[in-house]
Tab-separated table of C-alpha atoms in Angstrom:
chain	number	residue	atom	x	y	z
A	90	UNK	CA	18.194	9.013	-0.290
A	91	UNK	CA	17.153	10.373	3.257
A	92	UNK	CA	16.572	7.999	5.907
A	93	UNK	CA	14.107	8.173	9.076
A	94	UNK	CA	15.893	8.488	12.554
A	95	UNK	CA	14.297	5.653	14.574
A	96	UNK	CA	12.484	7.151	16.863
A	97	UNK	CA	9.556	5.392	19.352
A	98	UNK	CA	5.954	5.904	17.581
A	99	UNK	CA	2.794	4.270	20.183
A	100	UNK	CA	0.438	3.110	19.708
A	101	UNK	CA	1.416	0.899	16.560
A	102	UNK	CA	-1.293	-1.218	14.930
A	103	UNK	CA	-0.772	-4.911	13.440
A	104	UNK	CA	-2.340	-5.850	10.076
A	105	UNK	CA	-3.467	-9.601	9.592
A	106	UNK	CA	-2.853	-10.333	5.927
A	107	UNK	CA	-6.718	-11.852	4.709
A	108	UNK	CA	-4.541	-13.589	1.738
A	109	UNK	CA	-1.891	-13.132	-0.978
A	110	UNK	CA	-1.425	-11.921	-4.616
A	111	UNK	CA	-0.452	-14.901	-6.875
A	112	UNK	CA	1.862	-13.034	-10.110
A	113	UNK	CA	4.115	-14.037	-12.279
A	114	UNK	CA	6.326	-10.615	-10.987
A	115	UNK	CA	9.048	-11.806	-9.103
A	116	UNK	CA	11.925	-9.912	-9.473
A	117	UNK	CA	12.242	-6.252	-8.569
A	118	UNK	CA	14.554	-4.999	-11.796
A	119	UNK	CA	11.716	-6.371	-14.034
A	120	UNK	CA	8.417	-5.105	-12.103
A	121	UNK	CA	6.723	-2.393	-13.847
A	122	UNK	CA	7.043	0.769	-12.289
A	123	UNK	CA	2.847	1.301	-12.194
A	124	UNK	CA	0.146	-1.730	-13.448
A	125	UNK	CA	-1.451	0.191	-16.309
A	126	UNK	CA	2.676	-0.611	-17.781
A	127	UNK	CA	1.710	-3.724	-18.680
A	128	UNK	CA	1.862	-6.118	-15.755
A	129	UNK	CA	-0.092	-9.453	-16.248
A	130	UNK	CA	-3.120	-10.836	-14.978
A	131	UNK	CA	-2.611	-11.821	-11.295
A	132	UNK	CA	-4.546	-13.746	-8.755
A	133	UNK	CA	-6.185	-12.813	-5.338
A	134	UNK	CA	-5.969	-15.694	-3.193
A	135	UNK	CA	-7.935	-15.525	-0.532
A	136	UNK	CA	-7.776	-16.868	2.939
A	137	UNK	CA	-10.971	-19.277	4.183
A	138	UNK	CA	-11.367	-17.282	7.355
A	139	UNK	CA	-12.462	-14.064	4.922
A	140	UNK	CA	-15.114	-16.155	2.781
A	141	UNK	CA	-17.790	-14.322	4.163
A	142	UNK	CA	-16.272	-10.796	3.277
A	143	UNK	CA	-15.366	-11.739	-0.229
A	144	UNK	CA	-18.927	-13.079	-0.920
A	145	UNK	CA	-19.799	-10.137	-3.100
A	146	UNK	CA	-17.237	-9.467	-5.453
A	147	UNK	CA	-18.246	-9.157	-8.756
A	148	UNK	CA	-16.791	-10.033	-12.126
A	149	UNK	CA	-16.177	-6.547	-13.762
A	150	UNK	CA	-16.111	-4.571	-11.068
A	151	UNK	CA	-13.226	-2.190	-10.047
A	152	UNK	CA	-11.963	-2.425	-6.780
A	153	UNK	CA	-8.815	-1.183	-4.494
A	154	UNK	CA	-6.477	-3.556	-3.243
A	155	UNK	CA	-4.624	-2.910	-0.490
A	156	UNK	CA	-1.057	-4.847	-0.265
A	157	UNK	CA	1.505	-5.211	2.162
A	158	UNK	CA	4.643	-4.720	0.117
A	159	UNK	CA	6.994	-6.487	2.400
A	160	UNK	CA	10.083	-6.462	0.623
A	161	UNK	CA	10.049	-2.528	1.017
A	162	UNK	CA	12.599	-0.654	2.813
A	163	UNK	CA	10.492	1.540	5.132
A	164	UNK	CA	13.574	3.813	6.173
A	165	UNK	CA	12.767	5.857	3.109
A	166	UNK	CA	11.867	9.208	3.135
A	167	UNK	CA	12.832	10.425	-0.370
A	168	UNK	CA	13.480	9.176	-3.506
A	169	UNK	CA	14.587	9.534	-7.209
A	170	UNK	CA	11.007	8.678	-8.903
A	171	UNK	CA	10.843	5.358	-10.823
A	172	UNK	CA	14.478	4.600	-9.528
A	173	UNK	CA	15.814	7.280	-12.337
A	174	UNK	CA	18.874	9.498	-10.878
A	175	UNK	CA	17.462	11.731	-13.129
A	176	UNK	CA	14.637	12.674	-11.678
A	177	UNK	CA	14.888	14.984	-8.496
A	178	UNK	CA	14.755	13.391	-5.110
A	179	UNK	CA	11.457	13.320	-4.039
A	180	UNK	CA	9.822	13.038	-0.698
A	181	UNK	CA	7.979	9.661	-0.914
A	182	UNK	CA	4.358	10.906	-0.011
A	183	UNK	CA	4.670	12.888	-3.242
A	184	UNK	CA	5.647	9.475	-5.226
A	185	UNK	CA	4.501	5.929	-5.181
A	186	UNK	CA	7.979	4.571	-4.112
A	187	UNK	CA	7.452	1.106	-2.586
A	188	UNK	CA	9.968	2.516	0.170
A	189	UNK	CA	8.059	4.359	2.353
A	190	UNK	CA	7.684	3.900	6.222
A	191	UNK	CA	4.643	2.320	6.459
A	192	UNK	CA	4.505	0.039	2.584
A	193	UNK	CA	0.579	-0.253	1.959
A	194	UNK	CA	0.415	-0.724	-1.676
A	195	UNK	CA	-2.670	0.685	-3.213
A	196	UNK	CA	-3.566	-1.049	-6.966
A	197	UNK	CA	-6.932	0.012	-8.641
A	198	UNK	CA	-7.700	-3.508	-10.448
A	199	UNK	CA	-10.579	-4.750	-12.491
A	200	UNK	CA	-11.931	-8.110	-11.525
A	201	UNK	CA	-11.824	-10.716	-14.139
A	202	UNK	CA	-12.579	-14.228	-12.906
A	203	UNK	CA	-13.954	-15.169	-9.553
A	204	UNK	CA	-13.080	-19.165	-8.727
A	205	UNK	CA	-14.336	-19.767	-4.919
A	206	UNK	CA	-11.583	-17.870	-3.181
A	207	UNK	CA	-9.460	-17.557	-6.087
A	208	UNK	CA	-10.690	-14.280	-7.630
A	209	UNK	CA	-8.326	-13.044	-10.881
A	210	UNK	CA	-7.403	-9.462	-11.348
A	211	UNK	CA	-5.921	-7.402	-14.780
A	212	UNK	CA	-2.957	-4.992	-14.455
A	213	UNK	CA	-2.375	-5.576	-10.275
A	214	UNK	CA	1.939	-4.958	-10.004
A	215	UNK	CA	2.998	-6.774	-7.547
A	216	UNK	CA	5.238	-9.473	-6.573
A	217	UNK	CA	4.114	-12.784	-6.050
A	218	UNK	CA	3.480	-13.723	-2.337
A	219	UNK	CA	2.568	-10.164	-1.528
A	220	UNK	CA	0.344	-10.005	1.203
A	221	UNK	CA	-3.205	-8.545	1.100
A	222	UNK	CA	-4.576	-6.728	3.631
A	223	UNK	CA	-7.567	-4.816	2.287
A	224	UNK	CA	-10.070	-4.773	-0.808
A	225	UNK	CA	-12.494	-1.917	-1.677
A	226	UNK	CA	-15.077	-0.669	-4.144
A	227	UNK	CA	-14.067	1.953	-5.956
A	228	UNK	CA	-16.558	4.638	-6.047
A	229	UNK	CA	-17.854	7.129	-8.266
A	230	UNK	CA	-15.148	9.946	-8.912
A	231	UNK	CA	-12.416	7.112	-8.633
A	232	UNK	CA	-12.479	7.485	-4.193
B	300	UNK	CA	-23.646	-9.303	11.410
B	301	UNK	CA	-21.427	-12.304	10.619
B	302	UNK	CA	-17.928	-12.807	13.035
B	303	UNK	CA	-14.431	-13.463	11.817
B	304	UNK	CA	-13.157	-16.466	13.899
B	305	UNK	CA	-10.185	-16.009	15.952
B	306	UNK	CA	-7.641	-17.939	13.868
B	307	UNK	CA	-3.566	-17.690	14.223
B	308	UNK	CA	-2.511	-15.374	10.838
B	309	UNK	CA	1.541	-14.941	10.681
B	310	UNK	CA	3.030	-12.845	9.773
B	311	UNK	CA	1.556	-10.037	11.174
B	312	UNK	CA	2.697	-6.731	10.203
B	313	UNK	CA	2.956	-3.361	12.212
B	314	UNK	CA	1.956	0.289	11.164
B	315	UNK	CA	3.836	2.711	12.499
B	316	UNK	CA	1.225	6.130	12.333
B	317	UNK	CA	2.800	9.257	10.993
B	318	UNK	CA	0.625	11.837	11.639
B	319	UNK	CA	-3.038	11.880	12.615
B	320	UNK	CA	-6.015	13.980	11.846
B	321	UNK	CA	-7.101	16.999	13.039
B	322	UNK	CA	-10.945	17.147	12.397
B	323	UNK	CA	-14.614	18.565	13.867
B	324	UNK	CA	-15.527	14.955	13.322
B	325	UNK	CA	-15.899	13.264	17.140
B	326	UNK	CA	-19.112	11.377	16.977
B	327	UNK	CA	-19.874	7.968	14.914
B	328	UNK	CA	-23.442	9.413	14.300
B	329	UNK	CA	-22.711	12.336	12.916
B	330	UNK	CA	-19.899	11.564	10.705
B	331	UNK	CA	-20.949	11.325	7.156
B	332	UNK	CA	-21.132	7.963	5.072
B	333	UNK	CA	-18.361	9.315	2.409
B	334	UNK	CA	-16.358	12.045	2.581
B	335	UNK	CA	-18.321	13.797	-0.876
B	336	UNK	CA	-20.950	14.524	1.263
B	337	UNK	CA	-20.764	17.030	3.208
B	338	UNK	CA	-17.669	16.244	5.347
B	339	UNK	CA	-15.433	19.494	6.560
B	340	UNK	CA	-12.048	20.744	6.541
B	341	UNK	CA	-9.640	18.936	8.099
B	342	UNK	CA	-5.767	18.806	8.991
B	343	UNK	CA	-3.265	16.101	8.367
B	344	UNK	CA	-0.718	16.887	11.529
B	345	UNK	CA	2.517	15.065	10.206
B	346	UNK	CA	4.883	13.855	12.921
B	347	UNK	CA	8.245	15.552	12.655
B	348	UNK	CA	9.987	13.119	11.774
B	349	UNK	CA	8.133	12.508	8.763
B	350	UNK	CA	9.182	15.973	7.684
B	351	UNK	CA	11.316	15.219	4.383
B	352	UNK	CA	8.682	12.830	3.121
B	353	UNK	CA	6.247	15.698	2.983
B	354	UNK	CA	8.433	18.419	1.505
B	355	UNK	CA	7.012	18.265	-2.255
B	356	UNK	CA	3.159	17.785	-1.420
B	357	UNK	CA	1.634	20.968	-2.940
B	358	UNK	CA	-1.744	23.349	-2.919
B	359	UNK	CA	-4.135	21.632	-5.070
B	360	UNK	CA	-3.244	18.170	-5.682
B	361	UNK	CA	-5.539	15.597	-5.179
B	362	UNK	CA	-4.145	12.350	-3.109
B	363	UNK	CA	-4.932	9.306	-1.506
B	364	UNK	CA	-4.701	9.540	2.698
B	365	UNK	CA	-4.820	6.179	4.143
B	366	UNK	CA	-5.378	6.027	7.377
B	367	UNK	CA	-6.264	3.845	10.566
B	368	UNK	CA	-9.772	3.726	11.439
B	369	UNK	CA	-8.701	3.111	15.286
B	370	UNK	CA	-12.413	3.030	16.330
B	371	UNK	CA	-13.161	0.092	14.155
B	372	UNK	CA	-14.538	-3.287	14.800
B	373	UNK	CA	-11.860	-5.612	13.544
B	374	UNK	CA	-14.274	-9.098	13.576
B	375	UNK	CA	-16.958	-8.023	11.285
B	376	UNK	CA	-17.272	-9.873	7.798
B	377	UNK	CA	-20.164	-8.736	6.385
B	378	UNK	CA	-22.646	-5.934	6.844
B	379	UNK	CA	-25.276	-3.794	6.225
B	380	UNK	CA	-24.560	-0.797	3.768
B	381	UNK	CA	-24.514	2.360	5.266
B	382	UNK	CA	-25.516	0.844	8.521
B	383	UNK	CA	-29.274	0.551	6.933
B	384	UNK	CA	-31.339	-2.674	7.823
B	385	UNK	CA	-32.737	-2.294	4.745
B	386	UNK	CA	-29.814	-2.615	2.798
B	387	UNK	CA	-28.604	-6.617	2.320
B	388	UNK	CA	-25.969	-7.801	4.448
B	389	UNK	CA	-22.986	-7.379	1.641
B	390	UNK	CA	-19.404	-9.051	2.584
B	391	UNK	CA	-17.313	-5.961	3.733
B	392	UNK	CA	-15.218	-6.011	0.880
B	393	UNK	CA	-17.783	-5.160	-1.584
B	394	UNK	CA	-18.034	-1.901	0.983
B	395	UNK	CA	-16.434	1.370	2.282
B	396	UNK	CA	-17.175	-0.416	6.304
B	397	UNK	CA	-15.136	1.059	8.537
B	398	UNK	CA	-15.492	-2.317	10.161
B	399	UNK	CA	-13.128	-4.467	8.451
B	400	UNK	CA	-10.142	-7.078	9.109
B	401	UNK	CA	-8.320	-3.899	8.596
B	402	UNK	CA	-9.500	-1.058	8.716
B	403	UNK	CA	-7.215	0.816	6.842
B	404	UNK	CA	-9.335	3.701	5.427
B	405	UNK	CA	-8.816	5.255	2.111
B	406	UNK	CA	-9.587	9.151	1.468
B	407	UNK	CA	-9.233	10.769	-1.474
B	408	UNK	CA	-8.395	14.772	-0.702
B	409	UNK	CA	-7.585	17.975	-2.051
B	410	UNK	CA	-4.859	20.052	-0.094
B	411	UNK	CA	-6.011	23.232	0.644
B	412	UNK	CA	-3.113	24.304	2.204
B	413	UNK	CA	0.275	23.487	3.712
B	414	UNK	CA	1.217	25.163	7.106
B	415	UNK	CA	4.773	23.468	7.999
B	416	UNK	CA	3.854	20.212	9.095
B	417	UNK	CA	0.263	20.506	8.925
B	418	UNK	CA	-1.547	20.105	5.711
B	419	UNK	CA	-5.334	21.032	5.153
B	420	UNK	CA	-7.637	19.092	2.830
B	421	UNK	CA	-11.548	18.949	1.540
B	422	UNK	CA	-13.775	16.324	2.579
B	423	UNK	CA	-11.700	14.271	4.517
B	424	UNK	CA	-14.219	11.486	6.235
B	425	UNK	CA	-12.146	10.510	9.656
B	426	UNK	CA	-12.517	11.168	13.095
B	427	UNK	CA	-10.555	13.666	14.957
B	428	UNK	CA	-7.586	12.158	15.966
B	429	UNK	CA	-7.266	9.211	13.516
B	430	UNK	CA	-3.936	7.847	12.870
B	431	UNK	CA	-2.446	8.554	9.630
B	432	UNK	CA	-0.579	5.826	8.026
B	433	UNK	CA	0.575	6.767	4.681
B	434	UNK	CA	-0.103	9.706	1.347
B	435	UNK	CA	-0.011	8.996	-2.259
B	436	UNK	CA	-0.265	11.061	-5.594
B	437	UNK	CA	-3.408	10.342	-7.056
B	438	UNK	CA	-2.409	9.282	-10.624
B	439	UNK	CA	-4.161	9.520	-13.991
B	440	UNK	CA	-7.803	7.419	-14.036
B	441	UNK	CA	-8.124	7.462	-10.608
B	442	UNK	CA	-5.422	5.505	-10.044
């Protein structure tokens, strides 16, 4: 594992969290390593500030959301994929690592229940309390 | 346009950019709506110290570049589709906005080629200049 020399980066930007995921994930050894693995059903719980941006979210849509995976290490530069010493170390831009310097989890969902701003999601991996930052339409060629 | 109140949200979180975008791209107006159509060439210009986590990108691969979009109106709830009046004012998150809580944008690329610690890629929609924040393998389905 390589590590980033602290070093001073300006400007820096800060992300409000708009809400959290609600899972049943809540321990790292027993996440899986990618959603279509067979995580569960989670929940997008919204904060009442965002109402009016989650308005049109649609039950069977597809959409991007954009986490905050805050129990990463963000010192990471490489990494043995899926946490296998097997696999060659790997700089983490080539790899989905949650340890990477700046932790934005990205987790193409399918939207399966909407309940005011409670909106349920199939095969989102990631822990519970995770903080949301972002949702998105996914568009046509999976952008 | 509907306004995001000014509430307290903690935590906050900060992005640290590493890297930003080198593009012909200067001028809201001109800037296409998605990056399919019709957007040039541009460079990802990686920050040195960055330089391990970019050693395995390759030619070819398709990722995800997420970005800051820096010029970005942070307040903004809901809007108007591709800033048409006659498209119905549609809660951001149903939308590619740039204007958004966060405006973390999302590109997916090609790499066209790799000069050191500058990367090229195909129809990258961002502003010249625009901080980059993170890179990700695009997995199978778009994932």
């Amino acid at each position: 594992m390589r590590t980033l020399e602290p070093v001073v980066t300006t400007p820096t930007y800060e992300l409000r969290p708009i809400g959290h995921v609600e899972s049943s994930i809540t321990d790292r050894e027993t996440a899986p390593k990618q959603g279509f693995e067979g995580a569960p059903e989670a929940w997008l719980v919204f904060d009442p500030d965002v109402a009016d941006g989650i308005r049109d979210l649609a039950v069977g849509s597809d959409v991007f959301v954009l986490t905050w995976l805050h129990r990463a290490e963000r010192d990471v530069l490489a990494v043995h994929p899926r946490d296998d010493p097997r696999n060659p170390e790997t700089g983490v831009f080539s790899t989905r690592s949650q340890d990477r310097p700046n932790p934005v989890g990205l987790h193409r969902v399918r939207i399966a229940a909407i309940d005011g701003l409670r909106v349920r999601v199939n095969d989102l991996e990631a822990f519970d309390g995770t903080p949301i930052v972002d949702v998105k339409p996914v568009l046509s060629g999976g952008r």
